[in-house]
mmCIF file with all atom_site columns, C-alpha atoms in Angstrom:
data_model
loop_
_atom_site.group_PDB
_atom_site.id
_atom_site.type_symbol
_atom_site.label_atom_id
_atom_site.label_alt_id
_atom_site.label_comp_id
_atom_site.label_asym_id
_atom_site.label_entity_id
_atom_site.label_seq_id
_atom_site.pdbx_PDB_ins_code
_atom_site.Cartn_x
_atom_site.Cartn_y
_atom_site.Cartn_z
_atom_site.occupancy
_atom_site.B_iso_or_equiv
_atom_site.pdbx_formal_charge
_atom_site.auth_seq_id
_atom_site.auth_comp_id
_atom_site.auth_asym_id
_atom_site.auth_atom_id
_atom_site.pdbx_PDB_model_num
ATOM 1   C CA . MET B 1 1   ? 12.936 142.392 111.004 1.00 77.00 ? 1   MET B CA 1
ATOM 2   C CA . ASN B 1 2   ? 9.209  141.671 111.007 1.00 87.00 ? 2   ASN B CA 1
ATOM 3   C CA . LEU B 1 3   ? 7.443  138.629 109.552 1.00 91.00 ? 3   LEU B CA 1
ATOM 4   C CA . SER B 1 4   ? 6.443  140.310 106.297 1.00 91.00 ? 4   SER B CA 1
ATOM 5   C CA . THR B 1 5   ? 10.064 141.331 105.671 1.00 88.00 ? 5   THR B CA 1
ATOM 6   C CA . ARG B 1 6   ? 11.338 137.837 106.489 1.00 91.00 ? 6   ARG B CA 1
ATOM 7   C CA . ILE B 1 7   ? 8.866  136.267 104.044 1.00 94.00 ? 7   ILE B CA 1
ATOM 8   C CA . ARG B 1 8   ? 9.854  138.683 101.276 1.00 91.00 ? 8   ARG B CA 1
ATOM 9   C CA . THR B 1 9   ? 13.564 138.237 102.042 1.00 89.00 ? 9   THR B CA 1
ATOM 10  C CA . ALA B 1 10  ? 13.249 134.440 101.920 1.00 92.00 ? 10  ALA B CA 1
ATOM 11  C CA . ARG B 1 11  ? 11.362 134.616 98.623  1.00 93.00 ? 11  ARG B CA 1
ATOM 12  C CA . LEU B 1 12  ? 13.838 136.989 96.988  1.00 89.00 ? 12  LEU B CA 1
ATOM 13  C CA . ARG B 1 13  ? 16.873 135.012 98.185  1.00 87.00 ? 13  ARG B CA 1
ATOM 14  C CA . ALA B 1 14  ? 15.279 131.885 96.681  1.00 91.00 ? 14  ALA B CA 1
ATOM 15  C CA . GLY B 1 15  ? 14.881 133.736 93.365  1.00 91.00 ? 15  GLY B CA 1
ATOM 16  C CA . LEU B 1 16  ? 11.109 133.385 93.345  1.00 94.00 ? 16  LEU B CA 1
ATOM 17  C CA . SER B 1 17  ? 8.441  135.860 92.298  1.00 94.00 ? 17  SER B CA 1
ATOM 18  C CA . GLN B 1 18  ? 5.234  136.257 94.264  1.00 95.00 ? 18  GLN B CA 1
ATOM 19  C CA . ALA B 1 19  ? 3.486  134.422 91.420  1.00 96.00 ? 19  ALA B CA 1
ATOM 20  C CA . ASP B 1 20  ? 5.962  131.525 91.707  1.00 96.00 ? 20  ASP B CA 1
ATOM 21  C CA . VAL B 1 21  ? 5.273  131.172 95.426  1.00 97.00 ? 21  VAL B CA 1
ATOM 22  C CA . ALA B 1 22  ? 1.522  131.404 94.865  1.00 97.00 ? 22  ALA B CA 1
ATOM 23  C CA . VAL B 1 23  ? 1.511  128.646 92.243  1.00 98.00 ? 23  VAL B CA 1
ATOM 24  C CA . ARG B 1 24  ? 3.743  126.328 94.269  1.00 97.00 ? 24  ARG B CA 1
ATOM 25  C CA . LEU B 1 25  ? 1.692  126.796 97.443  1.00 97.00 ? 25  LEU B CA 1
ATOM 26  C CA . GLY B 1 26  ? -1.706 126.776 95.742  1.00 97.00 ? 26  GLY B CA 1
ATOM 27  C CA . VAL B 1 27  ? -2.704 130.265 96.878  1.00 97.00 ? 27  VAL B CA 1
ATOM 28  C CA . SER B 1 28  ? -3.380 133.532 95.062  1.00 96.00 ? 28  SER B CA 1
ATOM 29  C CA . ARG B 1 29  ? -0.610 135.988 94.275  1.00 96.00 ? 29  ARG B CA 1
ATOM 30  C CA . ALA B 1 30  ? -2.623 138.512 96.297  1.00 95.00 ? 30  ALA B CA 1
ATOM 31  C CA . ALA B 1 31  ? -2.284 136.249 99.357  1.00 95.00 ? 31  ALA B CA 1
ATOM 32  C CA . VAL B 1 32  ? 1.502  136.244 98.994  1.00 95.00 ? 32  VAL B CA 1
ATOM 33  C CA . SER B 1 33  ? 1.469  140.020 98.512  1.00 94.00 ? 33  SER B CA 1
ATOM 34  C CA . ASN B 1 34  ? -0.606 140.408 101.683 1.00 93.00 ? 34  ASN B CA 1
ATOM 35  C CA . TRP B 1 35  ? 1.837  138.255 103.671 1.00 94.00 ? 35  TRP B CA 1
ATOM 36  C CA . GLU B 1 36  ? 4.681  140.504 102.525 1.00 91.00 ? 36  GLU B CA 1
ATOM 37  C CA . SER B 1 37  ? 2.884  143.764 103.226 1.00 88.00 ? 37  SER B CA 1
ATOM 38  C CA . SER B 1 38  ? 3.527  145.369 106.595 1.00 76.00 ? 38  SER B CA 1
ATOM 39  C CA . ALA B 1 39  ? 0.430  147.526 106.037 1.00 79.00 ? 39  ALA B CA 1
ATOM 40  C CA . VAL B 1 40  ? -1.844 144.484 105.770 1.00 75.00 ? 40  VAL B CA 1
ATOM 41  C CA . ARG B 1 41  ? -2.065 142.502 108.985 1.00 80.00 ? 41  ARG B CA 1
ATOM 42  C CA . VAL B 1 42  ? -2.478 139.083 107.355 1.00 82.00 ? 42  VAL B CA 1
ATOM 43  C CA . ARG B 1 43  ? -0.310 136.308 108.744 1.00 89.00 ? 43  ARG B CA 1
ATOM 44  C CA . PRO B 1 44  ? 0.040  132.912 107.131 1.00 93.00 ? 44  PRO B CA 1
ATOM 45  C CA . SER B 1 45  ? -0.800 129.914 109.320 1.00 93.00 ? 45  SER B CA 1
ATOM 46  C CA . SER B 1 46  ? 1.951  127.903 110.998 1.00 91.00 ? 46  SER B CA 1
ATOM 47  C CA . GLN B 1 47  ? 1.411  125.181 108.387 1.00 94.00 ? 47  GLN B CA 1
ATOM 48  C CA . ARG B 1 48  ? 1.787  127.740 105.588 1.00 95.00 ? 48  ARG B CA 1
ATOM 49  C CA . LEU B 1 49  ? 4.930  129.186 107.194 1.00 95.00 ? 49  LEU B CA 1
ATOM 50  C CA . GLU B 1 50  ? 6.410  125.695 107.204 1.00 95.00 ? 50  GLU B CA 1
ATOM 51  C CA . GLU B 1 51  ? 5.606  125.361 103.488 1.00 97.00 ? 51  GLU B CA 1
ATOM 52  C CA . ILE B 1 52  ? 7.184  128.772 102.765 1.00 97.00 ? 52  ILE B CA 1
ATOM 53  C CA . ALA B 1 53  ? 10.309 127.805 104.724 1.00 95.00 ? 53  ALA B CA 1
ATOM 54  C CA . LEU B 1 54  ? 10.667 124.535 102.799 1.00 95.00 ? 54  LEU B CA 1
ATOM 55  C CA . LEU B 1 55  ? 10.039 126.234 99.459  1.00 96.00 ? 55  LEU B CA 1
ATOM 56  C CA . THR B 1 56  ? 12.564 129.012 100.069 1.00 94.00 ? 56  THR B CA 1
ATOM 57  C CA . GLY B 1 57  ? 15.182 126.984 101.950 1.00 92.00 ? 57  GLY B CA 1
ATOM 58  C CA . VAL B 1 58  ? 15.114 128.983 105.171 1.00 92.00 ? 58  VAL B CA 1
ATOM 59  C CA . ALA B 1 59  ? 14.819 127.743 108.732 1.00 90.00 ? 59  ALA B CA 1
ATOM 60  C CA . TRP B 1 60  ? 11.235 127.649 110.014 1.00 92.00 ? 60  TRP B CA 1
ATOM 61  C CA . GLU B 1 61  ? 12.157 129.211 113.372 1.00 91.00 ? 61  GLU B CA 1
ATOM 62  C CA . TRP B 1 62  ? 13.858 132.168 111.688 1.00 91.00 ? 62  TRP B CA 1
ATOM 63  C CA . LEU B 1 63  ? 10.942 132.677 109.317 1.00 93.00 ? 63  LEU B CA 1
ATOM 64  C CA . ALA B 1 64  ? 8.303  132.420 112.042 1.00 92.00 ? 64  ALA B CA 1
ATOM 65  C CA . THR B 1 65  ? 10.072 134.298 114.848 1.00 92.00 ? 65  THR B CA 1
ATOM 66  C CA . GLY B 1 66  ? 13.206 135.992 113.519 1.00 87.00 ? 66  GLY B CA 1
ATOM 67  C CA . ARG B 1 67  ? 15.340 134.004 115.984 1.00 86.00 ? 67  ARG B CA 1
ATOM 68  C CA . GLY B 1 68  ? 18.244 131.785 115.073 1.00 83.00 ? 68  GLY B CA 1
ATOM 69  C CA . PRO B 1 69  ? 20.050 131.361 111.788 1.00 82.00 ? 69  PRO B CA 1
ATOM 70  C CA . ALA B 1 70  ? 18.151 131.997 108.578 1.00 82.00 ? 70  ALA B CA 1
ATOM 71  C CA . SER B 1 71  ? 19.138 128.749 106.945 1.00 77.00 ? 71  SER B CA 1
ATOM 72  C CA . PRO B 1 72  ? 19.466 125.200 108.227 1.00 73.00 ? 72  PRO B CA 1
ATOM 73  C CA . SER B 1 73  ? 23.212 125.460 107.471 1.00 72.00 ? 73  SER B CA 1
ATOM 74  C CA . GLY B 1 74  ? 23.519 128.237 110.075 1.00 70.00 ? 74  GLY B CA 1
ATOM 75  C CA . GLU B 1 75  ? 23.677 131.247 107.735 1.00 69.00 ? 75  GLU B CA 1
ATOM 76  C CA . HIS B 1 76  ? 22.564 134.570 109.163 1.00 67.00 ? 76  HIS B CA 1
ATOM 77  C CA . ILE B 1 77  ? 21.044 137.306 107.013 1.00 65.00 ? 77  ILE B CA 1
ATOM 78  C CA . ALA B 1 78  ? 22.526 140.749 107.505 1.00 59.00 ? 78  ALA B CA 1
ATOM 79  C CA . ALA B 1 79  ? 20.063 143.610 107.819 1.00 54.00 ? 79  ALA B CA 1
ATOM 80  C CA . VAL B 1 80  ? 21.229 145.069 104.510 1.00 51.00 ? 80  VAL B CA 1
ATOM 81  C CA . ASP B 1 81  ? 20.326 141.801 102.789 1.00 56.00 ? 81  ASP B CA 1
ATOM 82  C CA . ALA B 1 82  ? 16.766 142.199 104.000 1.00 55.00 ? 82  ALA B CA 1
ATOM 83  C CA . GLU B 1 83  ? 16.478 145.631 102.420 1.00 56.00 ? 83  GLU B CA 1
ATOM 84  C CA . TRP B 1 84  ? 14.326 145.837 99.327  1.00 60.00 ? 84  TRP B CA 1
ATOM 85  C CA . VAL B 1 85  ? 17.212 147.162 97.252  1.00 61.00 ? 85  VAL B CA 1
ATOM 86  C CA . GLU B 1 86  ? 17.632 145.593 93.845  1.00 63.00 ? 86  GLU B CA 1
ATOM 87  C CA . ASP B 1 87  ? 20.174 148.007 92.334  1.00 70.00 ? 87  ASP B CA 1
ATOM 88  C CA . PRO B 1 88  ? 23.660 146.583 93.054  1.00 73.00 ? 88  PRO B CA 1
ATOM 89  C CA . ILE B 1 89  ? 25.245 150.044 93.232  1.00 79.00 ? 89  ILE B CA 1
ATOM 90  C CA . GLU B 1 90  ? 22.647 151.251 95.717  1.00 77.00 ? 90  GLU B CA 1
ATOM 91  C CA . ARG B 1 91  ? 23.173 148.066 97.775  1.00 71.00 ? 91  ARG B CA 1
ATOM 92  C CA . ARG B 1 92  ? 26.963 148.649 97.860  1.00 80.00 ? 92  ARG B CA 1
ATOM 93  C CA . MET B 1 93  ? 26.397 152.270 98.867  1.00 82.00 ? 93  MET B CA 1
ATOM 94  C CA . LEU B 1 94  ? 24.046 151.212 101.653 1.00 76.00 ? 94  LEU B CA 1
ATOM 95  C CA . GLN B 1 95  ? 26.548 148.630 102.946 1.00 75.00 ? 95  GLN B CA 1
ATOM 96  C CA . ALA B 1 96  ? 29.405 151.162 102.845 1.00 82.00 ? 96  ALA B CA 1
ATOM 97  C CA . PHE B 1 97  ? 27.284 153.835 104.517 1.00 82.00 ? 97  PHE B CA 1
ATOM 98  C CA . ARG B 1 98  ? 26.275 151.507 107.348 1.00 76.00 ? 98  ARG B CA 1
ATOM 99  C CA . ALA B 1 99  ? 29.897 150.511 107.942 1.00 82.00 ? 99  ALA B CA 1
ATOM 100 C CA . ALA B 1 100 ? 31.155 154.121 107.993 1.00 85.00 ? 100 ALA B CA 1
ATOM 101 C CA . SER B 1 101 ? 31.824 156.275 111.046 1.00 90.00 ? 101 SER B CA 1
ATOM 102 C CA . GLY B 1 102 ? 29.350 158.964 112.027 1.00 88.00 ? 102 GLY B CA 1
ATOM 103 C CA . GLU B 1 103 ? 31.616 161.656 110.613 1.00 92.00 ? 103 GLU B CA 1
ATOM 104 C CA . VAL B 1 104 ? 31.902 159.914 107.244 1.00 90.00 ? 104 VAL B CA 1
ATOM 105 C CA . LYS B 1 105 ? 28.137 159.271 107.179 1.00 86.00 ? 105 LYS B CA 1
ATOM 106 C CA . GLN B 1 106 ? 27.480 162.984 107.663 1.00 91.00 ? 106 GLN B CA 1
ATOM 107 C CA . ALA B 1 107 ? 29.912 163.908 104.855 1.00 90.00 ? 107 ALA B CA 1
ATOM 108 C CA . LEU B 1 108 ? 28.330 161.358 102.495 1.00 88.00 ? 108 LEU B CA 1
ATOM 109 C CA . LEU B 1 109 ? 24.859 162.631 103.306 1.00 88.00 ? 109 LEU B CA 1
ATOM 110 C CA . LEU B 1 110 ? 25.825 166.233 102.631 1.00 89.00 ? 110 LEU B CA 1
ATOM 111 C CA . MET B 1 111 ? 27.467 165.251 99.345  1.00 88.00 ? 111 MET B CA 1
ATOM 112 C CA . ALA B 1 112 ? 24.465 163.201 98.214  1.00 85.00 ? 112 ALA B CA 1
ATOM 113 C CA . GLU B 1 113 ? 22.002 165.936 99.127  1.00 86.00 ? 113 GLU B CA 1
ATOM 114 C CA . ALA B 1 114 ? 24.091 168.606 97.370  1.00 87.00 ? 114 ALA B CA 1
ATOM 115 C CA . THR B 1 115 ? 23.996 166.650 94.098  1.00 85.00 ? 115 THR B CA 1
ATOM 116 C CA . ARG B 1 116 ? 20.273 165.979 93.994  1.00 80.00 ? 116 ARG B CA 1
ATOM 117 C CA . PRO B 1 117 ? 18.824 167.264 90.718  1.00 79.00 ? 117 PRO B CA 1
ATOM 118 C CA . ASP B 1 118 ? 16.010 169.131 92.491  1.00 78.00 ? 118 ASP B CA 1
ATOM 119 C CA . ARG B 1 119 ? 18.560 171.067 94.603  1.00 68.00 ? 119 ARG B CA 1
ATOM 120 C CA . ARG B 1 120 ? 20.689 172.365 91.727  1.00 59.00 ? 120 ARG B CA 1
ATOM 121 C CA . GLY B 1 121 ? 20.278 176.021 91.103  1.00 54.00 ? 121 GLY B CA 1
#
């Protein structure tokens, strides 16, 4: 997980919008958006990362480097929790898919592709 994903994950888990973070840190919403964009190579300073960690309740080391537990209490964030999936059904499907065997994954993929509206004849 890269820095931009960790920042976005921390913000979302804290229930904050980009505007909320911007106001609380005294920066523009565009700055927060840039930090969360993997296309834009803008990194917040170490001081700013510390402020983001405190605001969102995550461990500074995890936020800055991706190492260690995500929270001071020792909680780890599963990869699926870092996905930008807001639909609870889609999230459950993603978790189930990732836990499935290769054979089951292939069957699920074929079934999903066969039911796509643009593939119906």
